């Protein structure tokens, strides 16, 4: 055979390919039934019945799926149903009668039946036409020696029987308790020889999945599928039979946020609380580079519960707390609905697509977990074209659009978290002074004993002993926190040293290599070689100075015994802290200015660096948000006031602190930053108060337009 003569041959798939597609693209029996419900929706059905036939064991039993949709005629059966991955739904994205947005586009939904049972009989009828039947034995597609076009599927036309007046369909709908349906038309899929066992848990999970399949009625969207789904179950499962609906107990929540985010990232929401409080909430969401999101518009309805006993009893006094908690556990999560139907697996158990549980672990005081949230995200295929299905019909394709969807929903949940935290926050002195450990004392107990005017010295002695133990425990905790704070700061410095040090070493190697190469050239004069040497030494000196600066920054963290704090120049430490962040600031086009008086303080240099770096990194984040000034500027000033105290003021050109949360920002674990831990300002305030008898405060105004923080050190300065 000559290479110059092309040969042609069509590809012939083996018959088992169809079996493989059904198994791989439809991941579970639950998903298979949901696919069949979607097919009924695309057929303009008003009711779908899923009836199980005993015994529900592998190899026996069966499932019947009935609908009253428009049915199929002979042309549709032969020209569409028999063609796998037919494009007809892409050509017509709306249904003929009810103008529904078609859910199935890949033409593989019919393979769902092969995931459920070994054989299938499909009976369908269009109104006022003959009835058609298709019989499929899925085992025919498992033969290794057959090609797909060698498997014949039997089908035939007949006078109406199943969908005739008083036929099997009429009986099935009445048995399921359905009184109103489109009689005389529809489709019946009879599945026999189940591929797996069905337990009570499986059936309960199916019912829960079906109850969440259709988008709930919401005031923010008019997309609500007018489709009823009914379960008809035998024997021990009969209590799970009936029309599938959401638990009425979950209609009320402690907190709710409902509204929309436009394609430009602008968000309009209404926040409400169980006690009647309401508030309008507006914010802005952008992509990581500040651009508009790659998805939108998007509607959201998020409900949140407090799961503690008192909160649930106050909210639902007539319900069992235990049963409500179980409902929340089963139904909670944030689900995505496209054109009225749920996109799996978002919101399923174990699918933490928003990393809510991970955020909760990082910050349990502020963040919500999945089992507290029941959220609904509404999108449309027409307006969110970049949010496309994966091939297995489970989940959306990863990419910028899905990342932005996560960002939008997380931003909305953060709005609830902040307001919930503020509402539940215990009354305390709203002050940035006093330190993290200032409330660890027994003064209130001592005052109560004094009021009793008791002469029992044993109580006083026990109180003194307990207070001494508490003081020693607090001191030990302070030492541990100081140690870990030093390690955290040292970790940041080491990252900087490794990054910048490696760059400096690479430059030194390059300088020396090229210098040695040029100096070895015999064609150069001594004067030219002298110039090369001078240039190389000058370039090397700059890199050596960089390494020297990096090593000097690490010196305070050396392993030698700390001893008494030494005298250091506060202005020098301020410059070094700004230098530490200079590379990142340059990348983000941030101008950091350091100014002030040059005076010494008796202090631990790593502690000062922690204060300064925490305040600077906080400012660097906020000058980059969309609401910030176009000029990204930070000003760091150190000064000694008339009382002799040392003051550190950090101002930025960001949007400033939201007045609604100004009193919360010093609380440990509170943060408005996405995935923020909320310890930065707490660490600064703790160091200032507990080690230097000082304070951290948010100033009403400062030299720049954004937020201004002042740290005052009163001890050893």
XYZ file of C-alpha atoms in Angstrom:
717
model
C 0.000 0.000 0.000
C 1.526 3.307 -1.089
C 1.760 6.179 1.409
C 0.732 8.602 -1.329
C -2.737 7.059 -1.705
C -5.069 7.947 1.208
C -7.429 5.367 2.644
C -10.733 6.109 4.336
C -12.761 4.147 6.866
C -15.517 5.289 9.220
C -15.204 4.635 12.958
C -17.598 1.973 14.246
C -18.251 2.104 17.978
C -18.763 -1.177 19.766
C -22.186 -1.755 21.280
C -20.782 -1.665 24.816
C -19.960 2.030 24.317
C -23.604 2.870 25.040
C -23.469 0.893 28.281
C -20.225 2.657 29.233
C -21.689 6.084 28.517
C -24.709 5.375 30.676
C -22.541 4.208 33.556
C -19.922 6.964 33.350
C -22.034 9.984 32.436
C -24.843 9.217 34.898
C -23.020 8.879 38.215
C -25.790 7.428 40.431
C -29.355 6.123 40.466
C -30.496 9.348 42.097
C -28.963 11.418 39.289
C -30.516 9.046 36.727
C -34.027 9.673 38.055
C -33.386 13.414 38.144
C -32.377 13.228 34.469
C -35.653 11.490 33.640
C -37.585 14.213 35.500
C -35.724 16.805 33.423
C -36.748 14.973 30.246
C -40.380 15.175 31.383
C -39.968 18.895 32.018
C -38.600 19.351 28.491
C -41.700 17.505 27.247
C -43.916 20.207 28.821
C -45.258 17.836 31.490
C -47.192 19.250 34.423
C -46.860 16.125 36.609
C -44.193 13.429 36.970
C -44.802 10.259 38.978
C -41.968 8.017 40.145
C -43.436 4.696 41.282
C -41.314 1.917 42.823
C -42.295 -1.749 42.513
C -41.305 -4.305 45.152
C -39.004 -5.957 45.958
C -36.436 -3.160 45.732
C -33.420 -5.457 45.364
C -30.809 -5.811 42.669
C -31.973 -8.005 39.781
C -35.674 -7.775 40.692
C -38.266 -5.063 41.257
C -38.656 -1.996 39.108
C -39.375 1.702 38.721
C -42.072 3.384 36.650
C -41.736 6.992 35.549
C -44.948 8.573 34.290
C -45.502 12.040 32.874
C -48.279 13.891 31.077
C -45.996 15.687 28.630
C -46.594 16.091 24.908
C -45.309 12.565 24.113
C -43.557 11.510 20.911
C -44.701 10.542 17.431
C -43.037 8.106 15.004
C -40.887 10.815 13.452
C -39.524 11.853 16.866
C -38.866 8.252 17.902
C -36.954 7.318 14.761
C -35.318 10.648 14.019
C -34.503 11.858 17.524
C -34.842 9.246 20.268
C -32.825 6.627 18.379
C -30.026 9.129 17.723
C -27.611 9.493 20.631
C -26.358 13.062 21.247
C -28.866 14.490 18.787
C -28.501 18.260 18.316
C -32.214 18.991 18.000
C -32.448 20.637 21.417
C -29.607 22.985 20.621
C -31.510 24.121 17.554
C -34.675 24.702 19.588
C -33.891 25.905 23.112
C -37.529 26.540 24.062
C -40.335 24.032 24.393
C -43.222 24.267 21.936
C -46.185 24.615 24.332
C -45.033 26.147 27.634
C -41.988 28.002 26.283
C -39.731 26.442 28.897
C -35.968 26.765 28.571
C -34.826 23.291 27.507
C -32.644 21.627 30.154
C -31.158 18.768 28.125
C -28.717 19.744 25.407
C -26.382 16.769 25.037
C -29.022 14.185 24.090
C -27.808 11.569 26.605
C -30.616 11.772 29.172
C -32.255 8.608 27.822
C -29.191 6.640 28.969
C -30.318 7.299 32.553
C -32.667 4.306 32.281
C -29.697 1.996 31.708
C -28.280 3.141 35.068
C -31.477 2.069 36.852
C -32.399 -1.347 35.455
C -31.461 -4.137 33.053
C -34.385 -3.532 30.699
C -36.756 -0.769 29.721
C -40.097 -0.434 27.991
C -41.070 3.042 26.839
C -44.666 3.831 25.868
C -45.479 7.298 24.564
C -48.383 9.069 22.890
C -49.002 12.504 21.453
C -52.532 13.860 21.899
C -55.041 12.352 19.426
C -52.404 10.118 17.807
C -51.458 6.452 17.960
C -49.397 5.028 20.801
C -45.755 3.994 20.314
C -43.736 1.460 22.289
C -39.969 0.891 22.457
C -38.450 -2.184 24.138
C -34.758 -2.155 25.169
C -32.697 -4.889 26.802
C -29.559 -3.099 27.971
C -27.648 -6.382 28.179
C -27.672 -6.417 24.343
C -25.173 -3.565 24.523
C -22.709 -5.514 26.676
C -21.726 -8.032 23.982
C -18.039 -7.725 23.064
C -18.557 -9.006 19.509
C -21.261 -6.540 18.437
C -21.017 -3.090 16.976
C -23.495 -0.407 17.956
C -25.229 -0.465 14.566
C -25.714 -4.235 14.863
C -27.998 -4.004 17.912
C -31.622 -3.748 16.817
C -34.135 -2.165 19.186
C -37.741 -3.275 18.781
C -40.412 -0.607 18.479
C -43.971 -0.606 17.188
C -47.128 1.484 16.882
C -50.532 0.501 18.190
C -53.930 1.816 19.094
C -53.918 3.697 22.431
C -53.908 1.355 25.439
C -51.698 2.795 28.161
C -52.783 6.412 27.547
C -56.357 5.588 26.592
C -59.327 6.571 28.723
C -59.291 4.337 31.840
C -55.954 2.926 30.681
C -52.903 2.145 32.818
C -51.805 5.797 32.879
C -55.187 6.876 34.215
C -54.910 4.265 36.962
C -51.290 5.181 37.805
C -52.064 8.872 38.226
C -55.108 8.175 40.385
C -53.200 5.677 42.550
C -50.538 8.346 43.169
C -53.241 10.770 44.264
C -53.040 13.012 41.190
C -56.482 14.251 40.219
C -55.639 16.834 37.552
C -53.359 15.919 34.671
C -53.235 16.125 30.868
C -55.104 12.932 30.087
C -54.589 11.062 26.823
C -50.921 12.001 26.276
C -47.536 11.513 27.919
C -44.727 8.999 28.367
C -44.310 5.927 30.553
C -40.852 4.432 31.184
C -41.055 0.994 32.775
C -37.698 -0.115 34.200
C -37.214 -3.740 35.313
C -34.477 -5.766 37.066
C -32.973 -3.016 39.221
C -29.214 -2.534 39.003
C -28.890 -1.970 42.771
C -30.720 -2.293 46.081
C -32.834 0.588 47.341
C -32.792 1.141 51.126
C -34.942 3.488 53.158
C -32.030 5.908 53.317
C -31.705 5.807 49.513
C -35.386 6.607 49.078
C -35.251 9.384 51.715
C -32.200 10.879 49.998
C -34.031 10.734 46.666
C -37.040 12.518 48.141
C -34.800 15.228 49.625
C -32.989 15.612 46.297
C -36.286 15.902 44.425
C -37.600 18.445 46.950
C -34.590 20.629 46.139
C -34.642 19.907 42.404
C -37.089 22.641 41.460
C -36.292 26.258 42.212
C -38.386 27.564 45.123
C -40.818 30.397 44.648
C -38.902 33.610 45.253
C -39.784 37.271 45.116
C -36.629 38.003 43.124
C -37.209 35.685 40.185
C -40.218 34.601 38.185
C -38.502 31.398 37.040
C -40.304 28.633 38.901
C -40.973 25.346 37.104
C -44.710 24.595 37.096
C -43.985 20.892 37.517
C -45.225 18.608 40.261
C -43.203 15.556 41.261
C -44.959 12.718 43.091
C -43.447 9.625 44.705
C -45.512 6.405 44.836
C -43.756 4.001 47.209
C -44.637 0.512 48.422
C -44.745 -1.159 51.837
C -42.358 0.176 54.453
C -41.668 3.319 52.410
C -45.271 4.494 52.114
C -44.756 7.293 54.655
C -42.359 8.882 52.140
C -44.979 8.799 49.377
C -46.831 11.805 48.059
C -46.060 15.070 46.331
C -42.494 16.206 46.940
C -42.322 19.548 48.758
C -39.864 21.389 50.962
C -40.272 21.121 54.775
C -42.514 24.025 55.923
C -40.354 24.443 59.053
C -37.551 25.787 56.861
C -39.679 28.655 55.571
C -38.668 30.686 58.638
C -35.059 31.523 59.418
C -33.164 33.705 61.864
C -31.514 35.744 59.098
C -32.158 36.222 55.403
C -30.453 38.033 52.536
C -32.283 38.298 49.234
C -31.399 40.272 46.132
C -29.404 40.426 42.907
C -25.924 41.017 41.542
C -25.690 42.559 38.085
C -23.243 41.647 35.353
C -21.227 44.723 36.362
C -20.777 43.383 39.901
C -23.165 45.820 41.608
C -25.209 44.114 44.324
C -28.596 45.144 45.717
C -29.873 43.143 48.667
C -32.434 43.229 51.433
C -31.353 41.857 54.812
C -33.917 40.823 57.397
C -33.906 39.234 60.829
C -36.421 37.059 62.649
C -37.249 39.905 65.074
C -38.500 42.124 62.226
C -35.344 44.166 61.640
C -34.750 45.037 57.961
C -31.906 46.768 56.142
C -30.932 47.546 52.555
C -27.459 46.241 51.672
C -25.464 47.388 48.637
C -21.926 46.378 47.764
C -19.673 45.682 44.798
C -18.021 42.458 43.620
C -15.196 42.247 41.087
C -12.878 39.661 39.639
C -9.349 39.213 41.039
C -7.989 41.866 38.682
C -10.706 44.389 39.530
C -12.716 43.726 36.368
C -16.414 42.923 36.167
C -17.382 39.314 36.988
C -17.464 36.792 34.139
C -20.954 35.748 35.209
C -24.172 37.576 35.973
C -26.777 38.751 36.455
C -27.365 36.434 39.415
C -30.189 36.301 41.955
C -29.622 34.998 45.469
C -31.822 34.028 48.383
C -29.824 32.950 51.446
C -31.348 31.911 54.768
C -29.340 31.302 57.930
C -30.168 29.622 61.213
C -28.597 29.650 64.663
C -28.574 25.983 65.660
C -28.440 26.360 69.436
C -31.469 25.091 71.332
C -32.768 28.434 72.646
C -32.546 30.089 69.239
C -34.482 27.296 67.492
C -37.124 27.129 70.238
C -37.704 30.875 70.041
C -37.978 30.724 66.260
C -40.147 27.580 66.001
C -41.834 27.010 69.389
C -44.172 24.291 68.045
C -41.452 22.220 66.351
C -39.034 19.666 67.754
C -35.538 21.146 68.012
C -34.054 17.772 67.156
C -36.182 17.376 64.022
C -35.443 20.937 62.848
C -31.724 20.345 63.264
C -32.006 17.143 61.232
C -33.933 18.963 58.500
C -31.207 21.601 58.388
C -28.521 18.932 58.211
C -30.326 17.177 55.344
C -31.376 20.259 53.365
C -28.671 22.804 54.116
C -26.077 24.066 51.676
C -26.048 26.590 48.857
C -27.686 25.212 45.710
C -27.424 26.564 42.181
C -30.541 26.727 39.987
C -30.325 27.319 36.251
C -33.564 28.092 34.452
C -35.477 26.816 37.455
C -33.727 23.451 37.866
C -30.971 22.584 40.270
C -27.419 22.013 39.057
C -25.896 19.107 40.955
C -23.851 18.598 43.091
C -23.755 22.137 44.522
C -25.306 22.112 47.984
C -25.164 18.346 48.396
C -23.770 16.833 51.580
C -19.997 16.811 51.431
C -19.857 19.311 48.563
C -18.335 22.392 50.184
C -18.028 24.266 46.898
C -17.794 27.614 48.712
C -15.260 26.336 51.296
C -17.629 27.429 54.053
C -16.575 24.743 56.502
C -12.909 25.519 55.867
C -13.588 29.211 56.526
C -15.464 28.234 59.675
C -12.462 26.291 60.981
C -10.222 29.311 60.395
C -12.627 31.684 62.128
C -15.356 29.943 64.170
C -16.432 33.155 65.884
C -17.521 34.925 62.712
C -17.997 32.422 59.892
C -20.988 30.220 59.097
C -20.862 26.510 58.334
C -22.804 24.638 55.664
C -25.297 23.160 58.123
C -26.516 26.646 59.087
C -27.221 27.898 55.579
C -29.929 27.164 53.032
C -29.131 29.188 49.947
C -30.517 29.426 46.435
C -28.508 30.873 43.559
C -30.509 31.573 40.403
C -28.824 31.808 36.998
C -30.021 31.481 33.424
C -28.475 29.800 30.408
C -29.235 32.773 28.181
C -27.516 35.356 30.419
C -24.737 33.181 31.848
C -23.363 31.442 28.800
C -19.923 30.834 30.354
C -21.421 28.711 33.142
C -21.652 25.423 31.237
C -22.229 21.829 32.344
C -19.509 19.254 32.652
C -20.015 16.201 30.446
C -21.258 14.038 33.323
C -24.030 16.566 34.047
C -22.668 17.061 37.573
C -21.262 20.498 38.152
C -20.174 23.400 36.013
C -16.931 23.561 34.080
C -14.124 25.081 36.134
C -12.970 28.453 34.904
C -13.115 32.210 35.530
C -16.931 32.330 35.400
C -17.325 29.662 38.097
C -14.605 31.332 40.193
C -16.492 34.623 39.991
C -19.749 32.884 40.915
C -18.048 31.554 44.064
C -16.717 35.038 44.785
C -20.171 36.627 44.446
C -21.974 34.104 46.649
C -19.234 34.223 49.300
C -19.412 38.028 49.358
C -23.176 37.824 49.955
C -22.742 35.312 52.783
C -20.113 37.567 54.360
C -22.735 40.330 54.542
C -24.891 38.040 56.678
C -21.932 36.895 58.789
C -20.970 40.447 59.744
C -24.526 41.441 60.662
C -25.167 38.204 62.530
C -21.948 38.656 64.504
C -22.887 42.221 65.414
C -26.386 41.135 66.504
C -25.152 38.228 68.638
C -22.091 40.002 69.999
C -22.240 40.163 73.812
C -22.325 43.597 75.363
C -18.831 44.676 76.271
C -16.822 47.828 76.494
C -16.252 48.894 72.912
C -12.631 49.975 73.305
C -9.352 49.283 71.595
C -7.515 49.662 74.900
C -7.228 47.145 77.700
C -5.642 44.294 75.810
C -6.758 40.774 75.091
C -6.271 39.643 78.704
C -7.592 42.691 80.554
C -10.848 40.918 81.455
C -9.104 37.886 82.942
C -9.593 38.799 86.606
C -11.863 38.026 89.544
C -12.715 41.613 90.502
C -16.454 41.044 90.059
C -16.349 37.995 92.365
C -14.333 39.908 94.966
C -16.848 42.779 94.906
C -19.751 40.351 95.323
C -18.076 38.750 98.367
C -17.408 42.163 99.869
C -21.077 43.059 99.510
C -21.984 39.965 101.522
C -19.807 41.249 104.418
C -18.710 37.732 105.265
C -16.032 37.015 107.889
C -15.168 33.634 106.398
C -11.459 33.989 105.646
C -11.457 30.657 103.812
C -13.396 32.226 100.952
C -10.948 35.128 100.698
C -7.955 32.785 100.815
C -9.489 30.522 98.141
C -10.211 33.561 95.997
C -6.646 34.843 96.399
C -5.276 31.438 95.441
C -7.562 31.183 92.412
C -6.646 34.697 91.299
C -2.940 33.906 91.646
C -3.370 30.729 89.555
C -5.320 32.712 86.952
C -2.603 35.379 86.808
C 0.113 32.777 86.365
C -1.935 31.040 83.670
C -2.458 34.311 81.801
C 1.266 35.069 81.973
C 2.046 31.635 80.567
C -0.462 32.105 77.753
C 1.052 35.525 77.030
C 4.497 33.966 76.792
C 3.204 31.293 74.406
C 1.360 33.847 72.255
C 4.477 36.011 72.170
C 6.512 33.013 71.050
C 4.085 32.093 68.286
C 3.753 35.728 67.235
C 7.529 35.908 66.884
C 7.482 32.693 64.844
C 4.756 34.082 62.574
C 6.711 37.275 61.981
C 9.909 35.288 61.444
C 8.092 33.087 58.907
C 7.148 36.154 56.874
C 10.733 37.406 57.040
C 12.163 34.046 56.010
C 9.864 33.962 52.978
C 11.155 37.400 52.043
C 14.805 36.416 52.635
C 14.437 33.249 50.531
C 12.714 35.103 47.678
C 14.908 38.213 47.548
C 18.047 36.369 48.636
C 17.749 33.850 45.824
C 17.314 36.717 43.356
C 20.399 38.506 44.736
C 22.515 35.347 44.564
C 21.411 34.763 40.958
C 22.437 38.313 40.080
C 25.820 37.861 41.786
C 26.424 34.638 39.876
C 25.478 36.318 36.601
C 27.701 39.343 37.313
C 30.720 37.184 38.181
C 30.209 34.835 35.212
C 30.067 37.620 32.644
C 32.926 39.519 34.320
C 35.193 36.453 34.242
C 34.266 35.835 30.615
C 35.086 39.391 29.568
C 38.281 39.596 31.630
C 39.576 36.443 29.890
C 39.392 38.108 26.508
C 42.898 38.836 25.193
C 41.683 41.496 22.800
C 40.734 43.906 25.625
C 43.087 46.520 26.967
C 43.963 46.870 30.658
C 41.856 50.041 30.793
C 38.826 48.207 29.404
C 39.317 45.359 31.850
C 39.563 47.862 34.698
C 36.241 49.375 33.642
C 34.656 45.892 33.545
C 35.976 45.136 37.022
C 34.724 48.446 38.410
C 31.265 47.891 36.920
C 31.101 44.323 38.252
C 32.171 45.352 41.770
C 29.607 48.165 41.786
C 26.814 45.837 40.707
C 27.925 43.212 43.226
C 27.992 45.780 46.013
C 24.301 46.574 45.454
C 23.383 42.891 45.710
C 25.564 42.445 48.797
C 23.840 45.425 50.443
C 20.494 43.778 49.723
C 21.648 40.524 51.357
C 23.066 42.475 54.280
C 19.696 44.206 54.797
C 17.862 40.882 54.673
C 20.198 39.290 57.224
C 19.951 42.347 59.483
C 16.170 41.990 59.511
C 16.575 38.414 60.761
C 19.046 39.280 63.528
C 16.414 40.162 66.167
C 14.943 36.686 65.712
C 18.247 34.906 66.405
C 18.288 31.904 68.704
C 20.301 33.632 71.451
C 18.665 34.401 74.791
C 16.505 37.484 74.474
C 17.334 39.097 77.809
C 16.211 42.695 78.382
C 14.806 44.627 75.413
C 17.436 46.851 73.838
C 17.261 50.472 72.758
C 16.311 50.727 69.102
C 15.428 53.556 66.761
C 11.694 53.410 66.112
C 12.144 55.306 62.835
C 14.793 52.783 61.712
C 12.452 49.847 62.474
C 9.687 51.656 60.567
C 11.915 52.019 57.487
C 12.983 48.358 57.683
C 9.367 47.190 57.981
C 8.422 49.250 54.922
C 11.458 47.866 53.070
C 10.295 44.359 53.953
C 7.058 44.993 52.033
C 8.601 47.121 49.269
C 8.652 44.370 46.629
C 4.967 43.547 47.070
C 4.105 47.257 47.208
C 5.942 47.893 43.925
C 4.095 45.027 42.231
C 0.737 46.489 43.290
C 1.767 50.084 42.535
C 1.483 51.145 46.201
C 3.496 54.115 47.480
C 4.590 53.707 51.133
C 5.988 56.850 52.752
C 7.849 56.699 56.095
C 8.478 59.875 58.071
C 8.689 61.188 61.622
C 11.075 61.826 64.505
C 14.181 59.715 65.051
C 14.203 58.650 68.693
C 14.988 55.479 70.609
C 12.631 53.212 72.533
C 13.447 50.319 74.829
C 11.589 47.567 73.051
C 11.755 44.107 71.568
C 12.434 44.753 67.870
C 10.427 41.756 66.550
C 7.405 43.010 68.504
C 7.724 46.428 66.887
C 8.072 44.778 63.472
C 4.924 42.754 64.116
C 2.995 45.918 64.955
C 4.227 47.751 61.886
C 3.974 44.878 59.389
C 0.452 43.942 60.525
C -0.742 47.542 60.132
C 1.009 47.970 56.778
C -0.267 44.690 55.269
C -3.775 45.566 56.439
C -3.505 48.954 54.707
C -2.042 47.354 51.554
C -5.098 45.120 51.227
C -7.609 47.967 51.540
C -5.920 50.360 49.107
C -6.408 47.693 46.397
C -10.174 47.130 46.770
C -12.496 48.585 44.084
C -13.845 51.317 46.390
C -10.352 52.677 47.093
C -8.809 55.822 45.654
C -7.164 55.578 42.249
C -3.907 56.572 43.974
C -2.680 53.736 46.193
C -0.871 55.438 49.035
C 0.134 54.528 52.603
C 1.738 56.878 55.113
C 3.641 55.587 58.166
C 4.680 58.194 60.740
C 6.403 57.797 64.129
C 6.446 60.610 66.666
C 6.907 61.317 70.364
C 4.073 63.319 71.930
C 4.168 65.922 74.743
C 3.748 63.207 77.382
C 6.812 61.373 76.107
C 4.781 58.509 74.650
C 5.756 56.918 71.332
C 3.054 57.072 68.650
C 2.830 55.104 65.402
C 0.227 56.287 62.870
C -0.563 54.324 59.698
C -2.935 55.953 57.190
C -4.089 54.721 53.802
C -6.026 55.898 50.761
C -8.499 53.006 50.914
C -12.271 53.257 51.379
C -11.977 53.619 55.163
C -13.695 51.553 57.829
C -17.409 50.941 57.379
C -19.113 52.839 60.247
C -21.422 49.858 60.786
C -18.493 47.674 61.847
C -16.110 50.269 63.319
C -16.810 49.008 66.832
C -16.185 45.388 65.807
C -12.826 45.544 64.046
C -10.787 45.089 67.234
C -12.698 41.948 68.237
C -10.581 38.791 67.895
C -11.593 36.791 64.786
C -13.697 39.552 63.274
C -12.703 40.460 59.714
C -14.365 41.960 56.668
C -11.631 40.578 54.433
C -12.585 37.473 52.424
C -11.089 34.467 54.223
C -9.635 36.848 56.812
C -8.819 35.340 60.197
C -9.365 38.590 62.112
C -6.282 38.420 64.352
C -4.038 41.110 62.838
C -5.419 44.103 64.744
C -5.921 41.930 67.817
C -2.235 40.997 67.857
C -1.234 44.652 67.444
C -3.521 45.771 70.260
C -2.381 42.937 72.496
C 1.327 43.731 72.042
C 0.731 47.445 72.597
C -1.380 47.040 75.746
C 0.074 43.988 77.460
C 3.768 44.711 76.852
C 3.908 48.505 76.565
C 0.867 49.654 78.600
C -0.326 51.207 75.362
C -3.315 51.154 73.031
C -4.494 50.767 69.457
C -7.252 53.011 68.169
C -9.007 53.948 64.950
C -8.737 57.688 64.383
C -11.731 59.675 63.164
C -9.528 61.314 60.533
C -5.942 61.190 59.358
C -3.537 62.556 56.769
C -4.999 60.313 54.029
C -8.597 59.739 52.943
C -8.956 56.135 54.137
C -8.458 54.509 57.527
C -5.940 55.774 60.083
C -4.769 53.672 63.031
C -2.666 54.929 65.921
C -0.583 52.759 68.231
C 0.565 54.426 71.433
C 3.392 52.933 73.521
C 3.561 54.316 77.075
C 5.996 51.970 78.804
C 9.792 51.737 78.245
C 9.736 54.584 75.740
